[in-house]
Coordinates of C-alpha atoms in Angstrom, one line a residue:
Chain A
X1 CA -140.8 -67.3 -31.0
X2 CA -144.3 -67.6 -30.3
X3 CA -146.4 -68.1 -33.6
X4 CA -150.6 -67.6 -33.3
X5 CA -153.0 -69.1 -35.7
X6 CA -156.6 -68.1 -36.2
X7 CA -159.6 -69.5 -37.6
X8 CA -161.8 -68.7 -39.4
X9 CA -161.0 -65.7 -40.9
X10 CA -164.5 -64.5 -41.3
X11 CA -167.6 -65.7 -39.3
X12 CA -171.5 -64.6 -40.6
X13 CA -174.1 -65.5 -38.1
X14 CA -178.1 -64.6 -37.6
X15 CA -178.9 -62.7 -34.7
X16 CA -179.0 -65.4 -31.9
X17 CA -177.1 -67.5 -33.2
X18 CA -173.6 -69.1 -31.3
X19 CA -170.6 -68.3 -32.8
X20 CA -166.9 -69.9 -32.1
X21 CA -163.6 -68.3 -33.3
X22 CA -160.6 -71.0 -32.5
X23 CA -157.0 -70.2 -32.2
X24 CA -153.8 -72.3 -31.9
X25 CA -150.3 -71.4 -30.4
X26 CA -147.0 -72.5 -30.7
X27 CA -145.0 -72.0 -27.3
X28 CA -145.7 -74.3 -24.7
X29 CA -144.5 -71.3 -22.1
X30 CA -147.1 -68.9 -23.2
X31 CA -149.7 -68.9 -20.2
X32 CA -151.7 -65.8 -20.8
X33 CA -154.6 -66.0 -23.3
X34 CA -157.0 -62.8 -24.3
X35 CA -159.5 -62.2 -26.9
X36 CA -160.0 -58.6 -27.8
X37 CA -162.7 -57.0 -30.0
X38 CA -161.8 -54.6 -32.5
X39 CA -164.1 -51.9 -34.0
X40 CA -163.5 -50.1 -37.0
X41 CA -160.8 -47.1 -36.6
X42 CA -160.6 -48.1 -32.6
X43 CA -158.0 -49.3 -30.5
X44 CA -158.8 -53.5 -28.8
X45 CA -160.8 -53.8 -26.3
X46 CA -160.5 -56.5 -24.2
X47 CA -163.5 -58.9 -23.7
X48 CA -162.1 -62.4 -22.0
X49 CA -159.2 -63.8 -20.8
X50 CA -157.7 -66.7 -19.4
X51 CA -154.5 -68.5 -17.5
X52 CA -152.9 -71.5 -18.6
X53 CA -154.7 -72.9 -14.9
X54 CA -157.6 -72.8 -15.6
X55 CA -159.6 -74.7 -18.7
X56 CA -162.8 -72.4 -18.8
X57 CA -164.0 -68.7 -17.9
X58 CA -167.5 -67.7 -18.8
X59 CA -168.9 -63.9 -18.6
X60 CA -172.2 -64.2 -19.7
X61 CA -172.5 -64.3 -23.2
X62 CA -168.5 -65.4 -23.7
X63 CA -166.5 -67.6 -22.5
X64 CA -163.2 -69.2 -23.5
X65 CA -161.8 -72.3 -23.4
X66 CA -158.3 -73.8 -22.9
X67 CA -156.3 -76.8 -24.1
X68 CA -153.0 -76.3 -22.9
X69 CA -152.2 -80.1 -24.2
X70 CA -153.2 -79.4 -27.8
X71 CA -152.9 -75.6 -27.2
X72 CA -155.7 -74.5 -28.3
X73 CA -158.2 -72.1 -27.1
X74 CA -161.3 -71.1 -28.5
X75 CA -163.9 -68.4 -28.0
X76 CA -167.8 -68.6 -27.4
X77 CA -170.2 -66.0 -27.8
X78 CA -173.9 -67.5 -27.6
X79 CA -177.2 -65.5 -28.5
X80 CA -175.2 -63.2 -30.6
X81 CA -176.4 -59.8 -31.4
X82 CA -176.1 -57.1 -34.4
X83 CA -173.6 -55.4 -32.1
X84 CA -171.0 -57.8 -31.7
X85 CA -170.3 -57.7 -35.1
X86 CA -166.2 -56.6 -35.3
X87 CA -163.2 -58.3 -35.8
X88 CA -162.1 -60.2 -32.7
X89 CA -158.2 -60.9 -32.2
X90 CA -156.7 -63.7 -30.1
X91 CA -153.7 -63.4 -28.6
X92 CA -151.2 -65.0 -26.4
X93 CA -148.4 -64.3 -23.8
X94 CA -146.0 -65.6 -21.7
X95 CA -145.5 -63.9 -18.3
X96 CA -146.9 -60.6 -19.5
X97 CA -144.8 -60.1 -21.8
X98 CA -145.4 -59.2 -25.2
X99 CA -148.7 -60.2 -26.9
X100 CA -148.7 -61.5 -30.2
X101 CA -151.5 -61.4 -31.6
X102 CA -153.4 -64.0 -33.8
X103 CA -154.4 -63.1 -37.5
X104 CA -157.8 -61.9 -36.5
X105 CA -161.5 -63.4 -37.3
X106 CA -164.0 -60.6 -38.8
X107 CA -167.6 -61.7 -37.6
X108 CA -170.7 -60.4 -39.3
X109 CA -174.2 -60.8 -37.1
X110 CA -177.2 -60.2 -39.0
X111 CA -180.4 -59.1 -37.8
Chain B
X1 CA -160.5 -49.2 -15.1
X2 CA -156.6 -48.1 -16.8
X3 CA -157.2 -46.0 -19.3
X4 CA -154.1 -45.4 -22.4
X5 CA -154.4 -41.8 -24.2
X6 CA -153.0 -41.3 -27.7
X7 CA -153.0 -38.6 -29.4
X8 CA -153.1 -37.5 -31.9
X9 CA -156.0 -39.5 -33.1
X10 CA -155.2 -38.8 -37.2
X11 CA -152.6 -37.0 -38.6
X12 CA -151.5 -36.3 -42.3
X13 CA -148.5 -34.9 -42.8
X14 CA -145.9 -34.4 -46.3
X15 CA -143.5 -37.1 -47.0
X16 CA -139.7 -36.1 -45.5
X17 CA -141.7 -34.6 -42.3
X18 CA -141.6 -36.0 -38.9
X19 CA -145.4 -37.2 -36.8
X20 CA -144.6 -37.7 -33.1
X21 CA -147.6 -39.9 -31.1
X22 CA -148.3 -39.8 -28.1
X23 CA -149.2 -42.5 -25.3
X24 CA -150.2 -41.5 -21.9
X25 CA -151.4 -44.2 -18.8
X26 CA -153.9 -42.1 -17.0
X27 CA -154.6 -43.6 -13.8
X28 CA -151.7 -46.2 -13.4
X29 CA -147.7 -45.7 -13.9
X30 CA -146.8 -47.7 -16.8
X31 CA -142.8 -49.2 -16.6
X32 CA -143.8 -50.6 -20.0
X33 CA -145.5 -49.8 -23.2
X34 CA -145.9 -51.3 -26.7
X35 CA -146.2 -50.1 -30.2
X36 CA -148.3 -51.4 -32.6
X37 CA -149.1 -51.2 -36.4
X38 CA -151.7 -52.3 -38.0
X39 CA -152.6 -52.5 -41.9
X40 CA -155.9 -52.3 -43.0
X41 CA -157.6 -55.6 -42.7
X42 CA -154.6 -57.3 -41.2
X43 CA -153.7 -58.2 -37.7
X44 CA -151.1 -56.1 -34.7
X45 CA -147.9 -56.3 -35.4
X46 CA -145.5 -55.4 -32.5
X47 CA -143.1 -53.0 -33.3
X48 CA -141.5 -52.3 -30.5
X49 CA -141.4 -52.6 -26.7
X50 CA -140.7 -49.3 -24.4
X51 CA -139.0 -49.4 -21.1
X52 CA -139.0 -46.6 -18.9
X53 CA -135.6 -44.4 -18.6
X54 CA -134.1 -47.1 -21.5
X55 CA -133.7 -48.1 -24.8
X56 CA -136.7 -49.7 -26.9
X57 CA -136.3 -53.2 -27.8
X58 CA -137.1 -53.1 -31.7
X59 CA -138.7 -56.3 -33.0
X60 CA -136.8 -57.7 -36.4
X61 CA -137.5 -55.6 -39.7
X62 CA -138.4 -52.5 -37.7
X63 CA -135.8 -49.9 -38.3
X64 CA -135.4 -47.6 -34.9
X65 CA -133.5 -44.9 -36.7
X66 CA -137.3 -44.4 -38.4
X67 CA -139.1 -45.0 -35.7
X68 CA -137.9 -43.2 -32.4
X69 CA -139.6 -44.5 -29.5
X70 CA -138.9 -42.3 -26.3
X71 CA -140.4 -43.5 -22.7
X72 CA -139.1 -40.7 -20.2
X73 CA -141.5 -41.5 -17.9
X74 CA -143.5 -43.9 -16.2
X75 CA -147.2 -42.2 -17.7
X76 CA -145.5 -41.2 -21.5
X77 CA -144.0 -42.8 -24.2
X78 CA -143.8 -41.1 -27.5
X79 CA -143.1 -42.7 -31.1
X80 CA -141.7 -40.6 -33.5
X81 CA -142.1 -41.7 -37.1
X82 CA -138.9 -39.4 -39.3
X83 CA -138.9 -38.7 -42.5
X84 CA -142.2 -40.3 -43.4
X85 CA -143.1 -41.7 -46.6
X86 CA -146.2 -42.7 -47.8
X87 CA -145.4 -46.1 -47.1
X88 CA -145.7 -45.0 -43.3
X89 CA -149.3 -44.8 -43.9
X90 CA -151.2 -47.0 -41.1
X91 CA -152.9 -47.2 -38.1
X92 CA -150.0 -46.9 -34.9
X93 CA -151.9 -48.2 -31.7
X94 CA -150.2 -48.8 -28.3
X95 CA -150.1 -50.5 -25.1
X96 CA -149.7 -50.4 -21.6
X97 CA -149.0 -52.8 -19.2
X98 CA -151.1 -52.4 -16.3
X99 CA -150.8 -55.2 -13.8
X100 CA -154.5 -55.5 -13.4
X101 CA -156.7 -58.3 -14.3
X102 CA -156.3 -57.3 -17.6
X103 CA -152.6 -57.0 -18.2
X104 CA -152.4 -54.9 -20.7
X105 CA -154.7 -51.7 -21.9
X106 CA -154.7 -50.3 -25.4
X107 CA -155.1 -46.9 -26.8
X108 CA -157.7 -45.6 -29.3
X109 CA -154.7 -45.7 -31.9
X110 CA -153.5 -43.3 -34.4
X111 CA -154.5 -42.6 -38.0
X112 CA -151.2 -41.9 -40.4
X113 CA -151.7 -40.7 -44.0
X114 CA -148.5 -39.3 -45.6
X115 CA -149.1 -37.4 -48.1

């Protein structure tokens, strides 16, 4: 089955700084990629995704990026803010089925 | 946007009771829905995978005489944790496949402390 690895586990930043959380999967079928934020005591909330067809989405301050060769895919979140500190979760699918997840990278933004 | 209700949102209850949770799809008829739990500090782990009007498909190592999952229709699907032990203590989120661009939309998950 599909196996996610996540890196790095934890992730402290200065307010505007970039930050970049990378993940690696195992099943060459898996074509669905999402990163989720996580707040304490919440359910995820989704915050970027993207197909195995495409190499790069960007929504303003995030984007991800694909390498369906080494599968990877990685996620970018420039001029980072006190508020985007959580724990962000990668995870990856095939055909919408179901999602498993990747271990989870707890980022800390400091003013 | 789909929008997933749980409820309850915590819950204690005495070891050797049963918890029942709740997970509703709001604005879009769900034909599948996940179950999650979730340790502190640690990542999803899929527990299950609920199919309207049939069985759950348990994932390996969770036992589904302990954890009933019931989707009788396409907006509910219930877990049912029996005879809880303190062990049961976590945080139960699920899921909803949505067919937007999102695929899939979580609930606010659910708080367990047995007691």
């Amino acid at each position: 089955g599909e196996n996610v690895e996540q890196h790095p586990s934890t992730l402290s930043v200065q307010e505007g700084d970039s930050a970049v959380i990378k993940c690696t999967y195992s099943d060459s079928a898996s074509n669905y990629f999402p990163w989720y934020k996580q707040e304490l005591g919440k359910g995820p909330q989704l915050i970027i995704d993207i197909r195995s067809n495409v190499g790069e989405k960007k929504d303003q301050r995030i984007a991800v990026t694909l390498n369906k060769t080494a599968k990877h895919f990685s996620l970018h979140i420039t001029e980072t803010q006190p508020e985007d500190s959580a724990v962000y979760f990668c995870a990856a699918s095939e055909g919408f089925q179901k999602l498993v997840f990747g271990t989870g990278t707890r980022l800390l933004v400091s003013p | 946007g789909a929008v997933v209700s749980q409820h309850p949102s915590r819950v204690i209850c005495k070891s050797g009771t049963s918890v029942k949770i709740e997970c509703r799809s709001l604005d879009f008829q769900a034909t599948t829905m996940f179950w999650y739990r979730q340790f502190p500090k640690q990542s999803l782990m899929l527990m299950a995978t609920s199919n309207e009007g049939s069985k759950a498909t348990y994932e390996q190592g969770v036992e589904k005489d302990k954890f009933l999952i019931n989707h009788a229709s396409l907006t509910l699907s219930t877990l049912t944790v029996t005879s809880a032990h303190p062990e049961d203590s976590s945080f139960y989120i699920c899921s909803a496949r949505d067919f937007g661009p999102g695929g899939y939309t979580f609930g606010s998950g659910t708080r367990l402390t047995v007691v």
